[in-house]
PDB file of C-alpha atoms and ligand atoms in Angstrom:
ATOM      1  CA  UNK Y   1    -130.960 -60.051 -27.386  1.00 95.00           C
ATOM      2  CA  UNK Y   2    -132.045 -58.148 -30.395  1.00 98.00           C
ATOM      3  CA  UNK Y   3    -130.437 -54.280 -30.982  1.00 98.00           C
ATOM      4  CA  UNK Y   4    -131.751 -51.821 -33.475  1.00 98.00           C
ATOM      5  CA  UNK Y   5    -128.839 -49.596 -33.731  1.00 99.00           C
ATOM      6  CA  UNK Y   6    -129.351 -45.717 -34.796  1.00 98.00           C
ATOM      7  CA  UNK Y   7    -128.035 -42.420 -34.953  1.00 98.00           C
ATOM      8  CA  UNK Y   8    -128.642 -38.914 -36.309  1.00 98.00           C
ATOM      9  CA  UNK Y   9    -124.748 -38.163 -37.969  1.00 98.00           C
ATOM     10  CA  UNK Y  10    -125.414 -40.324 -40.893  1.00 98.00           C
ATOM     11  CA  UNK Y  11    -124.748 -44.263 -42.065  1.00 98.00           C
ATOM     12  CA  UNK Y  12    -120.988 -43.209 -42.405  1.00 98.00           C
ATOM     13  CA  UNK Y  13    -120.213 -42.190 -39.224  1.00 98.00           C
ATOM     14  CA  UNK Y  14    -117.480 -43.370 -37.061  1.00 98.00           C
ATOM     15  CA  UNK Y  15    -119.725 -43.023 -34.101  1.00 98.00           C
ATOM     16  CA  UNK Y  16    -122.529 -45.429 -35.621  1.00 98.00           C
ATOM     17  CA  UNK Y  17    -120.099 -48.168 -36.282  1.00 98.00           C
ATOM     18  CA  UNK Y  18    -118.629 -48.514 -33.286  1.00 98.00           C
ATOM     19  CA  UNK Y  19    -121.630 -48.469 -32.029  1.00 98.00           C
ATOM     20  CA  UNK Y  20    -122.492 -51.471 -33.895  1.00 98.00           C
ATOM     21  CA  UNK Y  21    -119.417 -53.321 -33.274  1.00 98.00           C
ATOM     22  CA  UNK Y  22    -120.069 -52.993 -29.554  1.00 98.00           C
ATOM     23  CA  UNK Y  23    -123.884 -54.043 -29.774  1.00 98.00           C
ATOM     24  CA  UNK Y  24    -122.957 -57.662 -32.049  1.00 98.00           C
ATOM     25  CA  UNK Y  25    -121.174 -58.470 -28.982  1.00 98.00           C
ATOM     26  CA  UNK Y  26    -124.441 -58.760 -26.989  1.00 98.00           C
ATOM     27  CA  UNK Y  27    -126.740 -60.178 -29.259  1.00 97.00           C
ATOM     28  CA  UNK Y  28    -128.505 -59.427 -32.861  1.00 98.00           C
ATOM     29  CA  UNK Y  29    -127.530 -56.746 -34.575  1.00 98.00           C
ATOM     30  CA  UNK Y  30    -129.545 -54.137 -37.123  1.00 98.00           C
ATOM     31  CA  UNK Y  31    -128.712 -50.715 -38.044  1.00 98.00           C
ATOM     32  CA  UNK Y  32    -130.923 -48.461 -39.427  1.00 98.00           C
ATOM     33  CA  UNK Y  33    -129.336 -44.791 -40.098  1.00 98.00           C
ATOM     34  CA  UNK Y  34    -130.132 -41.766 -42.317  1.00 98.00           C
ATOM     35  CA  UNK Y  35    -128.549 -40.925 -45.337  1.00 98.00           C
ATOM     36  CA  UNK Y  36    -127.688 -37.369 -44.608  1.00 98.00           C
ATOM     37  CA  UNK Y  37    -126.141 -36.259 -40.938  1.00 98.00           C
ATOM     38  CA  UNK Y  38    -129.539 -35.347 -39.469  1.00 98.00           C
ATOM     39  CA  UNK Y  39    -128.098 -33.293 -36.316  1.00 97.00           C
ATOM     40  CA  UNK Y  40    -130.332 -31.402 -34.325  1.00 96.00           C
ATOM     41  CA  UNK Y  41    -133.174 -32.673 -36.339  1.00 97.00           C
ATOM     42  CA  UNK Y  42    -135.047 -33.227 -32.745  1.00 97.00           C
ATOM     43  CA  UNK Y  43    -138.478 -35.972 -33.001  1.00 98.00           C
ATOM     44  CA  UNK Y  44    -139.169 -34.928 -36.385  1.00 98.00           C
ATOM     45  CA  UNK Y  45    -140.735 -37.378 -39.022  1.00 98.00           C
ATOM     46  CA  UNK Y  46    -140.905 -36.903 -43.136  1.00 98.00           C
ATOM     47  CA  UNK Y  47    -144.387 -36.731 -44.181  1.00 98.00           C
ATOM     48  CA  UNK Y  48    -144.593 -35.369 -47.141  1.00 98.00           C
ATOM     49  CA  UNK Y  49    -142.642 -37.495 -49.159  1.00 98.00           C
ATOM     50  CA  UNK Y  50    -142.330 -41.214 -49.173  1.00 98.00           C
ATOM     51  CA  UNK Y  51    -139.135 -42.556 -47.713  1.00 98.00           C
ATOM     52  CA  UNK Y  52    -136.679 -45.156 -49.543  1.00 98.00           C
ATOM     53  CA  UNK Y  53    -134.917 -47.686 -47.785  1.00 98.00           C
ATOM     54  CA  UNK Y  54    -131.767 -49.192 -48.879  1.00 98.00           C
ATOM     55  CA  UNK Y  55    -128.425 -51.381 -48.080  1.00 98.00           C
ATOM     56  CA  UNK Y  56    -125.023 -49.948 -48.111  1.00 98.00           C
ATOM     57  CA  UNK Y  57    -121.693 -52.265 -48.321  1.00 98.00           C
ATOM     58  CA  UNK Y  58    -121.658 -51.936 -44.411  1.00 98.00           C
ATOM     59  CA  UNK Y  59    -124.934 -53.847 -44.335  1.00 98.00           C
ATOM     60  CA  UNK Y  60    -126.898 -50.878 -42.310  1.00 98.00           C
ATOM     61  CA  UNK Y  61    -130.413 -50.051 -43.972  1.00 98.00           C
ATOM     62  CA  UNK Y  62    -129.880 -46.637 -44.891  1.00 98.00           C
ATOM     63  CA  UNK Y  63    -133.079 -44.255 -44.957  1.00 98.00           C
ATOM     64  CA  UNK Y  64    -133.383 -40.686 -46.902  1.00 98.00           C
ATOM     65  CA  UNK Y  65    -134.685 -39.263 -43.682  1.00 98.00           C
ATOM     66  CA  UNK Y  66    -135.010 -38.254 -40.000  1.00 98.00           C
ATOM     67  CA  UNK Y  67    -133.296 -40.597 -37.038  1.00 98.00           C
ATOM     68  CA  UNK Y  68    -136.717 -40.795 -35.750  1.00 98.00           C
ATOM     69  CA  UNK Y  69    -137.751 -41.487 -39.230  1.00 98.00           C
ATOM     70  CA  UNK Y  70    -135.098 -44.502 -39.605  1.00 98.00           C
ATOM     71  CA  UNK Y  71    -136.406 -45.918 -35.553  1.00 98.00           C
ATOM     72  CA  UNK Y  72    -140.333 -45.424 -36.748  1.00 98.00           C
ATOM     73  CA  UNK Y  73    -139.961 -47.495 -40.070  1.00 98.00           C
ATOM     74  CA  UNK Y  74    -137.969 -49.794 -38.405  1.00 98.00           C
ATOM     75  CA  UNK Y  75    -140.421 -50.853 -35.874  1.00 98.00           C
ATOM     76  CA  UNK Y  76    -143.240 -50.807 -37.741  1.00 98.00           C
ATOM     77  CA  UNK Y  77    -142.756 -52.455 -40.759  1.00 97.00           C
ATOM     78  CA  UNK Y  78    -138.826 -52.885 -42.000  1.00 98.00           C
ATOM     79  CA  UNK Y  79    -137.672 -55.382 -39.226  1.00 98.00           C
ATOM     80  CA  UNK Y  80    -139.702 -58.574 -38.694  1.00 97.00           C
ATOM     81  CA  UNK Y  81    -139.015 -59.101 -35.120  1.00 97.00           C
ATOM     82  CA  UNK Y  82    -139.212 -55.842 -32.429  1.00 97.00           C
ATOM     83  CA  UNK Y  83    -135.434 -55.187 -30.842  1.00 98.00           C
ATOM     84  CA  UNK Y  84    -134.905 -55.656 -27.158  1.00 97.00           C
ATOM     85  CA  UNK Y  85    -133.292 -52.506 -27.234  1.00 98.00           C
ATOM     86  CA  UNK Y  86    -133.305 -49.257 -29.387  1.00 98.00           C
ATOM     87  CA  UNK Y  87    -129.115 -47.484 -28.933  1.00 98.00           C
ATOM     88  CA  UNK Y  88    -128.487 -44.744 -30.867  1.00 98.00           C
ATOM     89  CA  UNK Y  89    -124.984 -42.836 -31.533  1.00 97.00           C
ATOM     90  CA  UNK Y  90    -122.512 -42.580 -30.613  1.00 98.00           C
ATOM     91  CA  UNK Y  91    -122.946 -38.692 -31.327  1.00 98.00           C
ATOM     92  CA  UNK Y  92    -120.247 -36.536 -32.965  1.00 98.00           C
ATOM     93  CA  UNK Y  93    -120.523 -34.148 -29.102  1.00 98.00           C
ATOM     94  CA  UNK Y  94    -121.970 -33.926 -26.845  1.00 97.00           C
ATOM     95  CA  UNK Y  95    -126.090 -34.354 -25.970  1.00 98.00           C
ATOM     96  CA  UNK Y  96    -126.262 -32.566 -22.311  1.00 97.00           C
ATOM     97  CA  UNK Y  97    -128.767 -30.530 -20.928  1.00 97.00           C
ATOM     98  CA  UNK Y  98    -131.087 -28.263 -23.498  1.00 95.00           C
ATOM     99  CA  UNK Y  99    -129.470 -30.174 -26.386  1.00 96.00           C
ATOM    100  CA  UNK Y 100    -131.616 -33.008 -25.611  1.00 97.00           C
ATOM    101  CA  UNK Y 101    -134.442 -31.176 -26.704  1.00 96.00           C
ATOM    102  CA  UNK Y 102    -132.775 -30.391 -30.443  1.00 97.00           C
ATOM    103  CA  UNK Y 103    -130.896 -33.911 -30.349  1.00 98.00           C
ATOM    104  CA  UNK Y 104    -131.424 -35.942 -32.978  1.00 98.00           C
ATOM    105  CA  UNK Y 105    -129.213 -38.783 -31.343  1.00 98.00           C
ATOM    106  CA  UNK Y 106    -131.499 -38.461 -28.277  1.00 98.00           C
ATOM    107  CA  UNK Y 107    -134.925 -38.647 -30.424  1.00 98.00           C
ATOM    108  CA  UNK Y 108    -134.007 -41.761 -32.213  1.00 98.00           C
ATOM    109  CA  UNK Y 109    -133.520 -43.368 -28.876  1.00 98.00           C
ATOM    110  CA  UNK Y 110    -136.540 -41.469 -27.617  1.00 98.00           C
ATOM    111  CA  UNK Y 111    -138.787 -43.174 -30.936  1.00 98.00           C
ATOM    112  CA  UNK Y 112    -138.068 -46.742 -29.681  1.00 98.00           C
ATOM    113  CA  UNK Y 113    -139.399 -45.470 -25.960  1.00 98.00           C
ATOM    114  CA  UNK Y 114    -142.602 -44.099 -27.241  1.00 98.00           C
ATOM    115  CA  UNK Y 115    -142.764 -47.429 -28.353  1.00 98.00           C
ATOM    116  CA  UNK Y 116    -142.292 -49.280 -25.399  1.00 97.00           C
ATOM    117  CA  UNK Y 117    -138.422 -50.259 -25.891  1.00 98.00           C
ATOM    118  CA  UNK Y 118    -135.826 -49.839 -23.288  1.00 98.00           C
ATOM    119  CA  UNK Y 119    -133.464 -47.135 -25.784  1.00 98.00           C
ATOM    120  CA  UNK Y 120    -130.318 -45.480 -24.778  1.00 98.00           C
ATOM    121  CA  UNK Y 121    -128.361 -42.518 -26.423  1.00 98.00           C
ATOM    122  CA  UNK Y 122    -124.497 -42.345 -26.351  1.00 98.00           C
ATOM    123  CA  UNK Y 123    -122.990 -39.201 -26.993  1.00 98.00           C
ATOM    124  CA  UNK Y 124    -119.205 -38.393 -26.836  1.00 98.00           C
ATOM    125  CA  UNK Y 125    -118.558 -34.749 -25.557  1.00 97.00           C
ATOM    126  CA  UNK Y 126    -116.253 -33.201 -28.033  1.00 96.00           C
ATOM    127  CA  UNK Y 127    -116.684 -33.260 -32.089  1.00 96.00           C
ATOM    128  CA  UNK Y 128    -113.810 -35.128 -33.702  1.00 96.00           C
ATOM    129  CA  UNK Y 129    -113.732 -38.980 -32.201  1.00 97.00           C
ATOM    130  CA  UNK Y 130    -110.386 -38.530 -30.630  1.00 97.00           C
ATOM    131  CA  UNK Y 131    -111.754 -40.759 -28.077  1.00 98.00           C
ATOM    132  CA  UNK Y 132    -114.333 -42.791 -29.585  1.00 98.00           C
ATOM    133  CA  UNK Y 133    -113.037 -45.665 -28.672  1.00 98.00           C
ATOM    134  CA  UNK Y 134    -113.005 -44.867 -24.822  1.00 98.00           C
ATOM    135  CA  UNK Y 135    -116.711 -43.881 -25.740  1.00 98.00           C
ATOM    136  CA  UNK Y 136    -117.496 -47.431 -27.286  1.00 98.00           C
ATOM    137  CA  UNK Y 137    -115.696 -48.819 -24.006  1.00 98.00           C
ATOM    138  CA  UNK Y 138    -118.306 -47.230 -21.939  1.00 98.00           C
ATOM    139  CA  UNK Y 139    -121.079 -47.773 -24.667  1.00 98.00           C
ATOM    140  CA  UNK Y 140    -120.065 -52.075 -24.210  1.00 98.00           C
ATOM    141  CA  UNK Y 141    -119.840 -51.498 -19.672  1.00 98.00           C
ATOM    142  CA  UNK Y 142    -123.596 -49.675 -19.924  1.00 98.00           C
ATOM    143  CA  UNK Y 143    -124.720 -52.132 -22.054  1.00 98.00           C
ATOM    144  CA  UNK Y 144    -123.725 -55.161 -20.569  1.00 98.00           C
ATOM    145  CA  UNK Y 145    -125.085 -53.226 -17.109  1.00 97.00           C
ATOM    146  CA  UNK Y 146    -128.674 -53.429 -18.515  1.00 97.00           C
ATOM    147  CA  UNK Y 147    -128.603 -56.349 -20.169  1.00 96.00           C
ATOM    148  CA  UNK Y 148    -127.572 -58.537 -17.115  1.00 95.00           C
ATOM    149  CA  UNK Y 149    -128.862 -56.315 -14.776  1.00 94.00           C
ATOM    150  CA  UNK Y 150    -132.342 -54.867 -16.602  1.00 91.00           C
ATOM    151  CA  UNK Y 151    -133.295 -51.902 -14.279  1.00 89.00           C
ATOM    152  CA  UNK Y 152    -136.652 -52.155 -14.702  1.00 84.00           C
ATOM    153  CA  UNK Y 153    -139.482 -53.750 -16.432  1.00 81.00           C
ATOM    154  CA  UNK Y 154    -140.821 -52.249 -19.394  1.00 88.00           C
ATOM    155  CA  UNK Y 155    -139.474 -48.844 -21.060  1.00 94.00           C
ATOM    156  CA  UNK Y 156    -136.965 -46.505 -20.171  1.00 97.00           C
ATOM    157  CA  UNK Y 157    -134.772 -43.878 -21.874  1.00 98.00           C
ATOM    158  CA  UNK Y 158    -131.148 -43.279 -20.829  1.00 98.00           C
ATOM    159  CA  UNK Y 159    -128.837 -40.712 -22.240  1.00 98.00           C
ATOM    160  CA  UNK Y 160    -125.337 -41.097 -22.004  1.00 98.00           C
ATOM    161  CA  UNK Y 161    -122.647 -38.713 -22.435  1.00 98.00           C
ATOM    162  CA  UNK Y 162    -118.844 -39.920 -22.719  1.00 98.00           C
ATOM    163  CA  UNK Y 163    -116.136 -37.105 -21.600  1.00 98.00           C
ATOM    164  CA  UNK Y 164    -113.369 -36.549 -23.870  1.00 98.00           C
ATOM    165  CA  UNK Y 165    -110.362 -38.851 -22.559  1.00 98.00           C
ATOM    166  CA  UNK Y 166    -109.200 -42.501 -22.728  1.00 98.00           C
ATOM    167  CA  UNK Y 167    -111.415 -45.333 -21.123  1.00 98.00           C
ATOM    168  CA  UNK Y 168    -108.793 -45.676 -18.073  1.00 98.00           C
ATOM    169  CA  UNK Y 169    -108.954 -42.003 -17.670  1.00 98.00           C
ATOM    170  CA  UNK Y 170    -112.603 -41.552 -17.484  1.00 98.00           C
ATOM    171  CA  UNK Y 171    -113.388 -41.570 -13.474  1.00 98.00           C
ATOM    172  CA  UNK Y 172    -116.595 -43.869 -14.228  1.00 98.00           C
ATOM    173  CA  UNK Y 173    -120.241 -43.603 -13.950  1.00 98.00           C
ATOM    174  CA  UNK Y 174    -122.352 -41.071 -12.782  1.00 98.00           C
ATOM    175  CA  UNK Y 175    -126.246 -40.990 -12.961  1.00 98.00           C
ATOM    176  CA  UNK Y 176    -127.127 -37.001 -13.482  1.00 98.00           C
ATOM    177  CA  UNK Y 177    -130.131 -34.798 -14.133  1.00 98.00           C
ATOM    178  CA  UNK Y 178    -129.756 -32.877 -17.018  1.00 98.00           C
ATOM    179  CA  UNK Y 179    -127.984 -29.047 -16.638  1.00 97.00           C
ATOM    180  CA  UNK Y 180    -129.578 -25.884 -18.623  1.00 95.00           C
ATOM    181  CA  UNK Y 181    -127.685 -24.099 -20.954  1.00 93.00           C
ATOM    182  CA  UNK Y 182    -127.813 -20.490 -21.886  1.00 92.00           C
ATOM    183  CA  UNK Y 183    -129.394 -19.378 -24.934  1.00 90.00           C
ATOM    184  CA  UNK Y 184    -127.650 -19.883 -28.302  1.00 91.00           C
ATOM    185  CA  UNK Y 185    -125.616 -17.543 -29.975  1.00 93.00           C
ATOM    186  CA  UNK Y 186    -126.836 -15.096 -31.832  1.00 94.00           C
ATOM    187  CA  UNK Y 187    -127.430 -16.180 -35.699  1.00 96.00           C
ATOM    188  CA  UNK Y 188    -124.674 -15.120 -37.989  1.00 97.00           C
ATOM    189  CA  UNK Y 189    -125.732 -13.103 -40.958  1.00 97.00           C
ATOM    190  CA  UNK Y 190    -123.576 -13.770 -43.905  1.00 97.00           C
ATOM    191  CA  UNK Y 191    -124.269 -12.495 -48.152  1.00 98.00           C
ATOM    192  CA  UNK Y 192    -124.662 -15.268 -50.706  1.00 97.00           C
ATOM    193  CA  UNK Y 193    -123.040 -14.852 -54.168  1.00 98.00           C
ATOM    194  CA  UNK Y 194    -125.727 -12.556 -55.327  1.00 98.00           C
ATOM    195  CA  UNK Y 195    -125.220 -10.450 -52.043  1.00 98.00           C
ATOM    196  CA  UNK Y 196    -128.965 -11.379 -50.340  1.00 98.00           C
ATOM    197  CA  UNK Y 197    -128.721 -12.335 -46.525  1.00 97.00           C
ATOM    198  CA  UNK Y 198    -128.023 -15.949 -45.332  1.00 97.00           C
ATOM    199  CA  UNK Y 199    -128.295 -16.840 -41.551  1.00 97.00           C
ATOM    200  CA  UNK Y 200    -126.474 -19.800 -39.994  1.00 96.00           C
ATOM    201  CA  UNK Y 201    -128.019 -20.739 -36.683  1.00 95.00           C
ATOM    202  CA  UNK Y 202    -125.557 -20.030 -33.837  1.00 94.00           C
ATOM    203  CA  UNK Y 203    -123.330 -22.056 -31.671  1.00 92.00           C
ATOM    204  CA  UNK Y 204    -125.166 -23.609 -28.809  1.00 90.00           C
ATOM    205  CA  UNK Y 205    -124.782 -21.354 -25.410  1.00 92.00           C
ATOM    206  CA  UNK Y 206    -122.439 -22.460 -22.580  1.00 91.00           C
ATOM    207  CA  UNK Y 207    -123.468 -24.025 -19.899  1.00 92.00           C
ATOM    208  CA  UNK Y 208    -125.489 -22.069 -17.416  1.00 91.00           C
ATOM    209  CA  UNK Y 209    -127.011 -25.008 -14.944  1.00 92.00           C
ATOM    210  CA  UNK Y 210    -124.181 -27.143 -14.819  1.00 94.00           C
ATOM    211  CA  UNK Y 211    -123.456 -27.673 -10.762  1.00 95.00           C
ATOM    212  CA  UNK Y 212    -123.132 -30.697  -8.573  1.00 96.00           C
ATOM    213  CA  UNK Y 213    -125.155 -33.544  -9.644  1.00 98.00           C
ATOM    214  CA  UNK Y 214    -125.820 -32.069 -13.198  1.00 98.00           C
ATOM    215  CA  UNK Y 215    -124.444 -34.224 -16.676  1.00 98.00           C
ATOM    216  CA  UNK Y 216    -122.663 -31.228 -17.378  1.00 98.00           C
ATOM    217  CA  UNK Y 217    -120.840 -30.985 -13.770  1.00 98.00           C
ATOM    218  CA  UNK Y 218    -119.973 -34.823 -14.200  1.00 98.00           C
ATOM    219  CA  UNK Y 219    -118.614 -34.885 -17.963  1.00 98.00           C
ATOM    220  CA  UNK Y 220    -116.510 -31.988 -16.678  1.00 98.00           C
ATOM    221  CA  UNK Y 221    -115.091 -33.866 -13.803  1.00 98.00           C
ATOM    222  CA  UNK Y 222    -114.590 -36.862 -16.114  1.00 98.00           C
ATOM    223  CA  UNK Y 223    -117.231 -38.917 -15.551  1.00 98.00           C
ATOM    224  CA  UNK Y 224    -119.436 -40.610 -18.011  1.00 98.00           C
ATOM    225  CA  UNK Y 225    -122.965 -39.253 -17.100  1.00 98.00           C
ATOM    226  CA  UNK Y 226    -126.097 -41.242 -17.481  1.00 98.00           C
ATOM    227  CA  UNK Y 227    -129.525 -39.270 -17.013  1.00 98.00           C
ATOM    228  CA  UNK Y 228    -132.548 -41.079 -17.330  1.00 98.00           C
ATOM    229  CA  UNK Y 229    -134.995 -39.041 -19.552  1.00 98.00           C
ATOM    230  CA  UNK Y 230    -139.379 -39.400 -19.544  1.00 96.00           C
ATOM    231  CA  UNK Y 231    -141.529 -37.050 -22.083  1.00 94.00           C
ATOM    232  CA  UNK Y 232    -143.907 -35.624 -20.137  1.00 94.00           C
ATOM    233  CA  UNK Y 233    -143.818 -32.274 -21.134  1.00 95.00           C
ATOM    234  CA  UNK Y 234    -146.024 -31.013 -18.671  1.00 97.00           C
ATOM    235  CA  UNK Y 235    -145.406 -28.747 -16.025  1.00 97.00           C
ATOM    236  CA  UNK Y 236    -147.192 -30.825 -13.135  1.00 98.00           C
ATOM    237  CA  UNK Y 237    -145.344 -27.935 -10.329  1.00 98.00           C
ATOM    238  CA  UNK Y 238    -147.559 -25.242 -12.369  1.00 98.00           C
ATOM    239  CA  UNK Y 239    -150.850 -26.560 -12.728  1.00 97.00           C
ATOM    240  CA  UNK Y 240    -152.688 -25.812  -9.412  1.00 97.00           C
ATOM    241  CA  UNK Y 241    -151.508 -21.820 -10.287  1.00 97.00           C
ATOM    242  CA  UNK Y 242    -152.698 -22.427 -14.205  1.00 95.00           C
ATOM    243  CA  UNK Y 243    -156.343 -23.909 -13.023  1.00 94.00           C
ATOM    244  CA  UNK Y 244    -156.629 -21.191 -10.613  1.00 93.00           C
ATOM    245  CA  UNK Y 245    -155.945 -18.941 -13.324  1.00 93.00           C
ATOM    246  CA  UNK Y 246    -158.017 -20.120 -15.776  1.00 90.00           C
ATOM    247  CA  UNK Y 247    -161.156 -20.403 -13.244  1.00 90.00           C
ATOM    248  CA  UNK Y 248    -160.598 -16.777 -11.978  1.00 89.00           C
ATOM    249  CA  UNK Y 249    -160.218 -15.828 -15.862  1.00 87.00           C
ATOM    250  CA  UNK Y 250    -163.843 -17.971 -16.445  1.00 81.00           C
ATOM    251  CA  UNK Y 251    -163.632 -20.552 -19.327  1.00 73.00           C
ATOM    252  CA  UNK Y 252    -164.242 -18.564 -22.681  1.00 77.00           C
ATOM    253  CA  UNK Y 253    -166.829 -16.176 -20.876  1.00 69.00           C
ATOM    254  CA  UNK Y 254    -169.087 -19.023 -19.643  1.00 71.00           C
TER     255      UNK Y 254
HETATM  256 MN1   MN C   1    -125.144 -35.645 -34.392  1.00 70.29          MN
END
């Protein structure tokens, strides 16, 4: 078993560590990590710049870019062999819901899908690793799960979310679709030094989707939550109403 190890908080995070201590248990081990946190970076890849690889004292390839960025040059070109498995985190809070969509934790997983490798995301729910070794705990049960019991053949993307609590507190696993949250904060306008305007982006909203059978619902009961993610953006429920539309509109007056 070969495991490319990623995340989007940055080589020196706790998270990615432990996350790397849990994976050489199951097999080969390489991380590849940004040098920057990269948070909320989403799917997004540096092209107009060249990147720079190199090895820190902890022996993870470090890369002066995105977490997709770090998966992509992995797997097509920096490793010589392709991983079994993409993991990536485990994330400085939590990944549930609409975060998924700004996650950079999520998208590194979500690069070694795209290219046909099984990837999971670990997230633990609350900033500050109180707990990340309950979250590693879970990280080593879901990982020996798929590895002796592969859930399907070829690709698949899970996302994991760890509630905040010791391992023999957490209730156990719950497979989850992902909640909705409300929209985020406003922005908060601030002055720099020379009094013009700054804006920090806002907190994310609370939960707004978050009943029975949602990750939010389960983190909040105490359960680790595991939703299995796909990219198809489309909207398949809308498009009989969208090609009615566009046929009643006529196709750029022809
Ligand atoms: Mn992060």
């Amino acid at each position: 078993m070969r495991i490319l190890v990623a995340n989007d908080d940055g080589y020196l995070a706790p998270g990615l560590a432990a996350l790397a201590d849990v994976c050489r248990r199951f097999g080969e081990v390489n991380v590849v990590a940004p040098e920057q946190n990269a948070s909320g970076t989403s799917n997004a890849l540096t092209l107009q710049r060249p990147l720079t690889v190199w090895t820190a004292a902890s022996g993870f390839q470090v890369v002066n870019g995105t977490p997709s960025d770090c998966v992509h040059v992995a797997l097509t070109g920096l490793l010589d062999h392709r991983p079994d498995l993409v993991v990536s985190g485990i994330n400085n809070g939590a990944n549930m819901g609409d975060d998924t969509l700004y996650s950079g934790t999520v998208a590194a997983a979500m690069e070694g899908y795209l290219f046909g490798v099984p990837a999971i995301a670990f997230s633990l729910a609350q900033k500050g690793w109180r707990n990340l070794e309950s979250a590693a705990q879970v990280a080593a049960e879901v990982l020996r799960g798929v590895i002796e019991r592969p859930p399907s053949a070829g690709a698949w993307l899970l996302n994991v979310n760890v509630p905040d609590r010791p391992f023999d507190r957490v209730l156990g696993l719950k497979t989850t679709r992902l909640g909705r949250r409300h929209p985020s904060e406003p922005v908060i306008r601030q002055a720099n030094p020379r009094g013009e305007p700054i804006y920090w982006i806002g907190a994310a909203g609370d939960a707004r989707e978050a009943g029975e059978g949602s990750d939010f619902h389960a983190v909040a009961e105490g359960y680790a939550s595991i939703t299995p993610l796909q990219c198809d953006m489309t909207d398949h429920a809308a498009l009989p109403a969208w090609r009615d539309w566009s046929q009643a509109l006529g196709t750029l007056g022809k």
